[in-house]
XYZ file of C-alpha atoms in Angstrom:
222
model
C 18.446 13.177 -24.031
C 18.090 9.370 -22.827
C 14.472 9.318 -23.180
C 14.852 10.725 -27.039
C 17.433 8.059 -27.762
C 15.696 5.098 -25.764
C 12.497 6.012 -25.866
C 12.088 8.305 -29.144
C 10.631 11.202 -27.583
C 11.783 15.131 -25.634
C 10.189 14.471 -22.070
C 9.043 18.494 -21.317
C 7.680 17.830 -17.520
C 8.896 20.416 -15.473
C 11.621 18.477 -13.892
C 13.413 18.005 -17.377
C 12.718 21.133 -18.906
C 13.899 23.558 -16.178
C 17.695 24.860 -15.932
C 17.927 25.272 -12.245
C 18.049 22.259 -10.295
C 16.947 23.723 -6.925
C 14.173 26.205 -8.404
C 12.396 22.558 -10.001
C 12.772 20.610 -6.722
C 11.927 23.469 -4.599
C 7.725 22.633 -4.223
C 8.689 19.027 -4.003
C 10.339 20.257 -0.308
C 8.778 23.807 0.474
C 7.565 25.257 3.915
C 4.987 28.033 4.068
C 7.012 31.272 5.714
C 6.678 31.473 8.761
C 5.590 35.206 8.292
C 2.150 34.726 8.217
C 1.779 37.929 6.170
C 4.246 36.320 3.925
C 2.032 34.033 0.945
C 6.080 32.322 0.040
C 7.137 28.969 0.753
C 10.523 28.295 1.163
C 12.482 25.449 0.635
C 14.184 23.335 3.277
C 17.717 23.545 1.899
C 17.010 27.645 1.952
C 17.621 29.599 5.535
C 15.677 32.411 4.617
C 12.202 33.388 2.660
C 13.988 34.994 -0.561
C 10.453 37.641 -0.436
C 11.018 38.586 3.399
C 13.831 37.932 4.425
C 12.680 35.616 7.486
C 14.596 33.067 9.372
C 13.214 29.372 8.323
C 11.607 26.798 11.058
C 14.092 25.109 12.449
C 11.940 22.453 13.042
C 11.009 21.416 9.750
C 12.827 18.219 9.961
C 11.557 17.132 13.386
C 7.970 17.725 11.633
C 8.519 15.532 8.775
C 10.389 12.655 10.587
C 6.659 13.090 12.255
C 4.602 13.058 9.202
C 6.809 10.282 7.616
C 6.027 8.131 10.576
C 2.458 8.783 10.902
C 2.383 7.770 7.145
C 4.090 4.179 7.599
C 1.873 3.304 10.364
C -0.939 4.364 7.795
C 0.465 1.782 5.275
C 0.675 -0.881 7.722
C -3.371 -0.337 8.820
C -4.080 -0.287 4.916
C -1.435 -3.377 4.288
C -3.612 -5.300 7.215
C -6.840 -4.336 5.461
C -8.118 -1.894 8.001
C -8.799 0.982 5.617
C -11.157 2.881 7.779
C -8.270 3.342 10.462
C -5.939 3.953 7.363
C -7.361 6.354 5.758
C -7.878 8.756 8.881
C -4.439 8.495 9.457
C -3.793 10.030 5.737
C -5.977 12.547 5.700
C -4.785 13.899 9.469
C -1.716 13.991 7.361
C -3.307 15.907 4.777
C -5.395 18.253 7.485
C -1.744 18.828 9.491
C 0.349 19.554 6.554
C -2.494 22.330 4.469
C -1.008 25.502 3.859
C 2.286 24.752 6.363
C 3.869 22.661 2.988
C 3.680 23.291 -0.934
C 0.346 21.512 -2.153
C 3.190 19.627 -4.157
C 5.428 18.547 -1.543
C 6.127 15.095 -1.137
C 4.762 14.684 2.094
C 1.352 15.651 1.130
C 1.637 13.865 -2.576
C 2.684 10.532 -1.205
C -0.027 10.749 1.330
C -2.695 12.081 -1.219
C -1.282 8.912 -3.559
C -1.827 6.313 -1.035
C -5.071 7.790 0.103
C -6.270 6.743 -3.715
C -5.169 3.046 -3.011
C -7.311 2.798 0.107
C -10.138 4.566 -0.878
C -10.189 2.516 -3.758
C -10.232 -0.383 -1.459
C -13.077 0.825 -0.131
C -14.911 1.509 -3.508
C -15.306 5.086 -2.187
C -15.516 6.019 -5.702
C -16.263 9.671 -5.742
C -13.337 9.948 -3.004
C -10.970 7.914 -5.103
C -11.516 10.679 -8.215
C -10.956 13.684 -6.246
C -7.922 12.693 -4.696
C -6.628 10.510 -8.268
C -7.040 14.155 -9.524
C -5.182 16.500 -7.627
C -2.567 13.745 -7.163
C -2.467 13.530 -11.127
C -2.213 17.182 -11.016
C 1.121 17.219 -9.032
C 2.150 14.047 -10.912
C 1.831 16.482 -14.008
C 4.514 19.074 -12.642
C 6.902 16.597 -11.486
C 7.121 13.450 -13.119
C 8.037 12.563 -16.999
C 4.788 12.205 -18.922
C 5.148 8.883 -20.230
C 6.265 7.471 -16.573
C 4.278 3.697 -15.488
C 2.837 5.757 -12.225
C 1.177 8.422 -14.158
C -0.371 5.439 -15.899
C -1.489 3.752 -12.971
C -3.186 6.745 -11.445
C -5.069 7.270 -14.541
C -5.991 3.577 -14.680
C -7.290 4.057 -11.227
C -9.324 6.848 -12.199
C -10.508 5.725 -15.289
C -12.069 2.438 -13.660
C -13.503 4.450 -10.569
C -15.312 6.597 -12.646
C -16.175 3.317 -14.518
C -17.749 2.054 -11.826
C -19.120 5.252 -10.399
C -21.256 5.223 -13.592
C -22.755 1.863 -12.988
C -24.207 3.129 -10.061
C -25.128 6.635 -11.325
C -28.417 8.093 -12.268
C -28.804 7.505 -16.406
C -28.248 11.315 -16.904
C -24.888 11.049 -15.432
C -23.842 8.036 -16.805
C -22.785 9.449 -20.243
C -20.580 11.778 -18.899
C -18.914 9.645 -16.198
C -17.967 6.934 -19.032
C -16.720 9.570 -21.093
C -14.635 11.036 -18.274
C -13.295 7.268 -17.449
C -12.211 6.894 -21.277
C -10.283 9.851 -21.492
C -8.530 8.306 -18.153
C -8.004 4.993 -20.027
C -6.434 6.689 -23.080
C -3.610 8.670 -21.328
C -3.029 5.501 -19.286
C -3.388 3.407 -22.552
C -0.868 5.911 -24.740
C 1.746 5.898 -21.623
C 1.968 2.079 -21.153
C 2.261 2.228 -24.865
C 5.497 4.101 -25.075
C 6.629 3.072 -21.749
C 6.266 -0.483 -22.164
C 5.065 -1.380 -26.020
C 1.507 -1.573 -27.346
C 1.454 -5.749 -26.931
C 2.432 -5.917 -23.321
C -0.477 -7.430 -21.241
C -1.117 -4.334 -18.922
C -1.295 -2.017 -22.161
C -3.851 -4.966 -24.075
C -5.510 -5.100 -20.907
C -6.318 -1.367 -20.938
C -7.290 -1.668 -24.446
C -10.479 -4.076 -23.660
C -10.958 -2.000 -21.164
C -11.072 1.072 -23.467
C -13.256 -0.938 -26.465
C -15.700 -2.021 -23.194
C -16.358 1.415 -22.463
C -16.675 2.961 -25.731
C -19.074 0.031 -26.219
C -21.475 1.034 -23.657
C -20.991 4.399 -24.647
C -22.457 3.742 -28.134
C -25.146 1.818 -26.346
C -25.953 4.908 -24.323
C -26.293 7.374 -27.188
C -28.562 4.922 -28.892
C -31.030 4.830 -26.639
C-alpha cells in the first residue's frame, strides 16, 4: 500500500503478494530434509519436515555461523583486491551449501551476489552472466521489482554482456548486444521509478542504452 501511495504502483513480488508470512520467507531460510528420500526443505524456525515428519538438524545454526564466516573473510580477500583467493572462497560456499539449502536461501544468494562483484573484477565476463542470472532469478522471487539492487544486477549484466560482445566472434555479437539492452532497460525502467528519470545513474544508463542500440544499428547494416 506504501509503494502505491509513494511510489504510484501495486509491488506483486512474492514477498508482497503472499498472505502467510512464514510460507514467503520460508526458501529465504530452508534446509534440505535430512531424509534423503525426502525432496522437502524445511525451514529453520520449523522442527519437523511437514512431508515426513522428520526431526530437523540441529545443527543448522552452527553451519551457518560457518558459512557466514567463511563469507566475510571472502569479502575481505575481494575488499584487498585478491579476487582469485576471493572468489574460491564463494564458490566453496556455493559447492558446501548445493542441495543441503533452498537454491534461494540467503546464504547461497548473498554468496552467488558477491561472486558477480568479483568476477566482474576480474572481467570474467561469461562467469559474471551466469551467476548475474540465477542471482536475478532469486532477486525476482524475493525482492520488490522496482528495488535499486535489482537495478544494479541488471546494470552489471547488461555491461558484461556489453563487453563480452566486443570480444566475441561477429556472429555472436548481435545477439550479445541485444541480450545487454534488454539488461539496460529493466535496469533503466527501475532507476526510473525508483529514483526519477533525470537522476544521474538513470541518464547514465540511458547513454548507455542509445550506445548500444547504436552499434546495434551499425551491426544490422552491415
Amino acid at each position: 500500500a506504501q509503494l502505491q501511495v509513494k511510489k504510484g504502483f501495486q509491488c506483486e513480488c512474492v514477498r508482497c503478494t503472499s498472505a502467510d508470512l512464514k510460507q514467503r520467507d520460508e526458501p529465504i531460510c530452508s534446509w534440505r530434509c535430512t531424509d534423503s528420500s525426502c525432496i522437502q526443505y524445511v525451514a529453520s524456525f520449523s522442527r519437523h519436515c511437514r512431508k515426513c515428519g522428520s526431526d530437523s538438524d540441529a545443527n543448522w545454526g552452527q553451519y551457518i555461523l560457518q558459512w557466514r564466516a567463511q563469507h566475510q573473510n571472502a569479502l575481505v580477500l575481494m575488499n584487498q583486491g585478491n579476487y582469485s583467493k576471493s572468489k574460491s572462497e564463494f564458490e566453496q560456499i556455493l559447492k558446501a551449501t548445493e542441495g543441503r539449502l533452498h537454491e534461494e536461501h540467503m546464504v547461497r544468494f548473498e554468496a552467488r551476489h558477491a561472486l558477480v562483484d568479483v568476477l566482474q573484477a576480474m572481467k570474467d565476463y561469461k562467469g559474471t552472466i551466469h551467476q548475474a542470472r540465477l542471482a536475478l532469478k532469486c532477486m525476482k522471487q524475493h525482492l520488490p521489482t522496482y528495488h535499486t539492487s535489482v537495478a544494479s544486477l541488471n546494470r552489471i549484466l547488461g555491461h558484461s554482456l556489453r563487453d563480452l560482445a566486443g570480444k566475441s566472434p561477429p556472429s555472436e555479437q548481435v545477439d550479445l548486444r541485444k541480450d545487454a539492452v534488454k539488461a539496460l532497460r529493466r535496469a533503466e525502467k527501475v532507476l526510473a521509478v525508483a529514483y526519477g528519470a533525470e537522476h544521474p545513474e538513470t541518464v547514465k544508463l540511458q547513454i548507455d542504452l542509445k550506445e548500444l542500440k547504436e552499434l546495434l544499428v551499425s551491426d544490422n547494416s552491415s
